[in-house]
PDB file of C-alpha atoms in Angstrom:
ATOM      1  CA  MET J 112       0.018   0.030   0.021  1.00  0.00           C
ATOM      2  CA  HIS J 113       1.134   3.491  -0.642  1.00  0.00           C
ATOM      3  CA  ILE J 114       1.128   6.250   2.040  1.00  0.00           C
ATOM      4  CA  ASP J 115       2.128   9.201   0.016  1.00  0.00           C
ATOM      5  CA  PRO J 116      -1.360   9.720  -1.585  1.00  0.00           C
ATOM      6  CA  LEU J 117      -2.913  10.545   1.763  1.00  0.00           C
ATOM      7  CA  PRO J 118      -3.087  14.278   2.877  1.00  0.00           C
ATOM      8  CA  HIS J 119      -0.456  15.542   5.402  1.00  0.00           C
ATOM      9  CA  LEU J 120      -2.324  16.139   8.811  1.00  0.00           C
ATOM     10  CA  ASP J 121       0.784  17.023  11.027  1.00  0.00           C
ATOM     11  CA  GLU J 122       4.184  16.176  12.220  1.00  0.00           C
ATOM     12  CA  HIS J 123       6.058  16.235  15.584  1.00  0.00           C
ATOM     13  CA  ALA J 124       9.659  15.653  16.316  1.00  0.00           C
ATOM     14  CA  THR J 125      12.239  15.215  19.233  1.00  0.00           C
ATOM     15  CA  LEU J 126      15.970  15.085  19.379  1.00  0.00           C
ATOM     16  CA  ILE J 127      17.383  12.174  21.063  1.00  0.00           C
ATOM     17  CA  ALA J 128      20.929  11.679  22.531  1.00  0.00           C
ATOM     18  CA  ALA J 129      21.503   8.237  21.058  1.00  0.00           C
ATOM     19  CA  GLU J 130      22.272   6.770  17.738  1.00  0.00           C
ATOM     20  CA  THR J 131      19.363   5.715  15.417  1.00  0.00           C
ATOM     21  CA  ASP J 132      20.199   2.020  15.804  1.00  0.00           C
ATOM     22  CA  GLN J 133      19.876   2.600  19.525  1.00  0.00           C
ATOM     23  CA  VAL J 134      16.675   4.290  19.390  1.00  0.00           C
ATOM     24  CA  TRP J 135      15.008   1.772  16.957  1.00  0.00           C
ATOM     25  CA  PRO J 136      14.097  -0.980  19.413  1.00  0.00           C
ATOM     26  CA  HIS J 137      12.609   1.477  21.694  1.00  0.00           C
ATOM     27  CA  LEU J 138      10.523   2.981  18.981  1.00  0.00           C
ATOM     28  CA  THR J 139       9.017  -0.322  18.050  1.00  0.00           C
ATOM     29  CA  ASP J 140       8.345  -1.159  21.646  1.00  0.00           C
ATOM     30  CA  VAL J 141       6.856   2.063  22.418  1.00  0.00           C
ATOM     31  CA  VAL J 142       4.605   2.089  19.227  1.00  0.00           C
ATOM     32  CA  GLU J 143       3.321  -1.440  19.997  1.00  0.00           C
ATOM     33  CA  ARG J 144       2.768  -1.044  23.642  1.00  0.00           C
ATOM     34  CA  THR J 145       0.842   2.328  22.922  1.00  0.00           C
ATOM     35  CA  PHE J 146      -1.471   0.690  20.379  1.00  0.00           C
ATOM     36  CA  SER J 147      -1.834  -2.540  22.291  1.00  0.00           C
ATOM     37  CA  ARG J 148      -3.067  -1.229  25.539  1.00  0.00           C
ATOM     38  CA  PRO J 149      -6.131  -2.365  27.296  1.00  0.00           C
ATOM     39  CA  GLY J 150      -9.153  -1.068  25.286  1.00  0.00           C
ATOM     40  CA  THR J 151      -7.490  -0.359  22.092  1.00  0.00           C
ATOM     41  CA  GLY J 152      -8.881  -3.605  20.654  1.00  0.00           C
ATOM     42  CA  GLY J 153     -12.246  -2.858  21.598  1.00  0.00           C
ATOM     43  CA  TYR J 154     -12.115   0.588  20.284  1.00  0.00           C
ATOM     44  CA  ALA J 155     -10.737  -0.674  17.162  1.00  0.00           C
ATOM     45  CA  ARG J 156     -13.514  -3.233  16.745  1.00  0.00           C
ATOM     46  CA  LEU J 157     -16.028  -0.494  17.598  1.00  0.00           C
ATOM     47  CA  VAL J 158     -15.013   1.613  14.629  1.00  0.00           C
ATOM     48  CA  GLY J 159     -14.611  -1.048  12.281  1.00  0.00           C
ATOM     49  CA  ALA J 160     -10.948  -1.040  11.964  1.00  0.00           C
ATOM     50  CA  ALA J 161      -9.422  -3.181   9.215  1.00  0.00           C
ATOM     51  CA  ASP J 162      -6.750  -4.476  11.644  1.00  0.00           C
ATOM     52  CA  PRO J 163      -8.494  -4.970  15.003  1.00  0.00           C
ATOM     53  CA  ALA J 164      -5.922  -7.291  16.778  1.00  0.00           C
ATOM     54  CA  ALA J 165      -2.251  -7.864  17.149  1.00  0.00           C
ATOM     55  CA  SER J 166      -0.807 -10.572  14.616  1.00  0.00           C
ATOM     56  CA  GLY J 167       2.198 -11.406  12.753  1.00  0.00           C
ATOM     57  CA  PRO J 168       5.883 -11.500  13.709  1.00  0.00           C
ATOM     58  CA  ARG J 169       7.502  -9.613  16.545  1.00  0.00           C
ATOM     59  CA  PRO J 170       9.597  -7.555  16.715  1.00  0.00           C
ATOM     60  CA  LEU J 171       7.494  -5.410  14.178  1.00  0.00           C
ATOM     61  CA  VAL J 172       8.280  -6.220  10.547  1.00  0.00           C
ATOM     62  CA  GLU J 173       6.197  -5.363   7.418  1.00  0.00           C
ATOM     63  CA  GLY J 174       2.942  -7.187   7.751  1.00  0.00           C
ATOM     64  CA  SER J 175       2.817  -7.165  11.593  1.00  0.00           C
ATOM     65  CA  THR J 176      -0.420  -5.714  12.979  1.00  0.00           C
ATOM     66  CA  PHE J 177      -1.829  -4.313  16.300  1.00  0.00           C
ATOM     67  CA  PRO J 178      -5.183  -2.774  16.929  1.00  0.00           C
ATOM     68  CA  GLY J 179      -5.848  -0.082  14.167  1.00  0.00           C
ATOM     69  CA  PHE J 180      -2.527  -0.464  12.336  1.00  0.00           C
ATOM     70  CA  HIS J 181      -0.483  -2.735  10.070  1.00  0.00           C
ATOM     71  CA  VAL J 182       3.347  -2.201   9.411  1.00  0.00           C
ATOM     72  CA  VAL J 183       3.783  -1.057   5.957  1.00  0.00           C
ATOM     73  CA  THR J 184       7.648  -0.372   6.054  1.00  0.00           C
ATOM     74  CA  ALA J 185      10.060  -1.240   8.843  1.00  0.00           C
ATOM     75  CA  LEU J 186      13.534  -0.239   8.048  1.00  0.00           C
ATOM     76  CA  PRO J 187      15.563  -0.580  11.485  1.00  0.00           C
ATOM     77  CA  GLY J 188      17.126   2.548  12.172  1.00  0.00           C
ATOM     78  CA  GLN J 189      15.182   4.585   9.519  1.00  0.00           C
ATOM     79  CA  GLU J 190      11.611   4.265   9.217  1.00  0.00           C
ATOM     80  CA  LEU J 191       8.409   2.541  10.680  1.00  0.00           C
ATOM     81  CA  ALA J 192       5.383   3.371   8.502  1.00  0.00           C
ATOM     82  CA  LEU J 193       1.966   2.308   9.730  1.00  0.00           C
ATOM     83  CA  ARG J 194      -1.234   2.373   8.108  1.00  0.00           C
ATOM     84  CA  GLY J 195      -4.739   1.854   8.964  1.00  0.00           C
ATOM     85  CA  SER J 196      -8.527   2.375   8.193  1.00  0.00           C
ATOM     86  CA  HIS J 197     -11.806   2.320   9.693  1.00  0.00           C
ATOM     87  CA  ARG J 198     -15.276   3.688   9.197  1.00  0.00           C
ATOM     88  CA  PHE J 199     -14.387   7.405   9.642  1.00  0.00           C
ATOM     89  CA  SER J 200     -10.884   7.587   8.156  1.00  0.00           C
ATOM     90  CA  THR J 201      -8.000   5.879   6.241  1.00  0.00           C
ATOM     91  CA  TYR J 202      -4.586   7.092   7.850  1.00  0.00           C
ATOM     92  CA  ALA J 203      -1.096   6.592   8.240  1.00  0.00           C
ATOM     93  CA  LEU J 204       1.465   7.287  10.828  1.00  0.00           C
ATOM     94  CA  ILE J 205       5.162   7.483   9.854  1.00  0.00           C
ATOM     95  CA  PHE J 206       8.028   7.570  12.168  1.00  0.00           C
ATOM     96  CA  ARG J 207      11.391   8.559  10.622  1.00  0.00           C
ATOM     97  CA  LEU J 208      14.758   8.586  12.365  1.00  0.00           C
ATOM     98  CA  ASP J 209      17.784  10.582  10.979  1.00  0.00           C
ATOM     99  CA  ALA J 210      21.264  11.003  12.420  1.00  0.00           C
ATOM    100  CA  ASP J 211      21.480  14.457  13.833  1.00  0.00           C
ATOM    101  CA  GLY J 212      25.339  14.569  14.545  1.00  0.00           C
ATOM    102  CA  PRO J 213      27.449  12.252  16.680  1.00  0.00           C
ATOM    103  CA  GLY J 214      25.547  10.365  19.126  1.00  0.00           C
ATOM    104  CA  ARG J 215      22.173  12.079  18.342  1.00  0.00           C
ATOM    105  CA  SER J 216      19.088  11.303  16.305  1.00  0.00           C
ATOM    106  CA  ARG J 217      15.954  13.187  15.113  1.00  0.00           C
ATOM    107  CA  LEU J 218      12.920  11.132  15.578  1.00  0.00           C
ATOM    108  CA  ARG J 219       9.917  12.604  13.581  1.00  0.00           C
ATOM    109  CA  ALA J 220       6.198  11.221  13.710  1.00  0.00           C
ATOM    110  CA  GLU J 221       4.086  12.353  10.596  1.00  0.00           C
ATOM    111  CA  THR J 222       0.414  11.758  10.394  1.00  0.00           C
ATOM    112  CA  ARG J 223      -1.601  11.540   7.186  1.00  0.00           C
ATOM    113  CA  ALA J 224      -5.141  10.902   6.864  1.00  0.00           C
ATOM    114  CA  VAL J 225      -8.471  11.360   4.976  1.00  0.00           C
ATOM    115  CA  PHE J 226     -11.969  11.629   6.596  1.00  0.00           C
ATOM    116  CA  PRO J 227     -14.663  10.947   3.969  1.00  0.00           C
ATOM    117  CA  GLY J 228     -18.147  11.962   4.341  1.00  0.00           C
ATOM    118  CA  LEU J 229     -19.968  13.695   7.003  1.00  0.00           C
ATOM    119  CA  THR J 230     -19.123  11.076   9.686  1.00  0.00           C
ATOM    120  CA  GLY J 231     -15.589  11.343   8.893  1.00  0.00           C
ATOM    121  CA  ARG J 232     -15.464  15.214   8.940  1.00  0.00           C
ATOM    122  CA  LEU J 233     -17.396  14.917  12.299  1.00  0.00           C
ATOM    123  CA  TYR J 234     -14.759  12.332  13.348  1.00  0.00           C
ATOM    124  CA  ARG J 235     -11.875  14.576  12.150  1.00  0.00           C
ATOM    125  CA  GLN J 236     -13.306  17.535  14.096  1.00  0.00           C
ATOM    126  CA  ILE J 237     -13.409  15.558  17.430  1.00  0.00           C
ATOM    127  CA  LEU J 238     -10.005  14.134  16.853  1.00  0.00           C
ATOM    128  CA  LEU J 239      -8.233  17.408  16.075  1.00  0.00           C
ATOM    129  CA  THR J 240     -10.102  19.787  18.597  1.00  0.00           C
ATOM    130  CA  SER J 241      -9.765  17.402  21.693  1.00  0.00           C
ATOM    131  CA  GLY J 242      -6.066  17.531  21.497  1.00  0.00           C
ATOM    132  CA  GLY J 243      -6.001  13.753  22.155  1.00  0.00           C
ATOM    133  CA  HIS J 244      -4.106  13.074  18.664  1.00  0.00           C
ATOM    134  CA  VAL J 245      -1.406  15.544  19.391  1.00  0.00           C
ATOM    135  CA  LEU J 246      -0.897  14.453  22.880  1.00  0.00           C
ATOM    136  CA  GLY J 247      -0.756  10.852  22.151  1.00  0.00           C
ATOM    137  CA  VAL J 248       2.005  11.324  19.383  1.00  0.00           C
ATOM    138  CA  ARG J 249       4.044  13.545  21.682  1.00  0.00           C
ATOM    139  CA  ARG J 250       3.790  11.027  24.534  1.00  0.00           C
ATOM    140  CA  MET J 251       5.118   8.475  22.222  1.00  0.00           C
ATOM    141  CA  LEU J 252       8.081  10.520  21.155  1.00  0.00           C
ATOM    142  CA  VAL J 253       8.933  11.541  24.696  1.00  0.00           C
ATOM    143  CA  ALA J 254       8.673   7.843  25.840  1.00  0.00           C
ATOM    144  CA  VAL J 255      11.129   6.774  23.037  1.00  0.00           C
ATOM    145  CA  ARG J 256      13.402   9.559  23.720  1.00  0.00           C
ATOM    146  CA  ARG J 257      13.566   8.599  27.463  1.00  0.00           C
ATOM    147  CA  ARG J 258      13.950   5.048  27.133  1.00  0.00           C
ATOM    148  CA  SER J 259      16.742   5.560  24.383  1.00  0.00           C
ATOM    149  CA  GLU J 260      18.655   8.046  26.419  1.00  0.00           C
ATOM    150  CA  HIS J 261      18.450   5.851  29.628  1.00  0.00           C
ATOM    151  CA  SER J 262      19.211   2.523  28.376  1.00  0.00           C
TER     152      SER J 262
END
């Protein structure tokens, strides 16, 4: 599946005092734990997510799934691209790791999505005005940074 055709929604970034290969296992662990918490499977089923449960190999590789997402790209130390869909949206969350000098990395999280129809537009409004999306993405970035810098 291609991610690029989805419209850009937002992007968040953090600098990490660790090499990209040191960050990668923390990124995959934080992402999987975030989307596999209690209740996420129930929510994924409620909204009709294409991927309502965890499946596939671990650690994450192309084809692995967890509630709401499947892994489209898993290039260790470089990119983890997730895609999902449900009744109200088709979306992607792309994490990119770049070296930012000796012993430093930049981790970016880009969200792309479409929200078709009236229910999609309402869902988009709730998602963006509640602040939940931004808070969730920033929380993941901070968790990856903390784990990477303290391991």
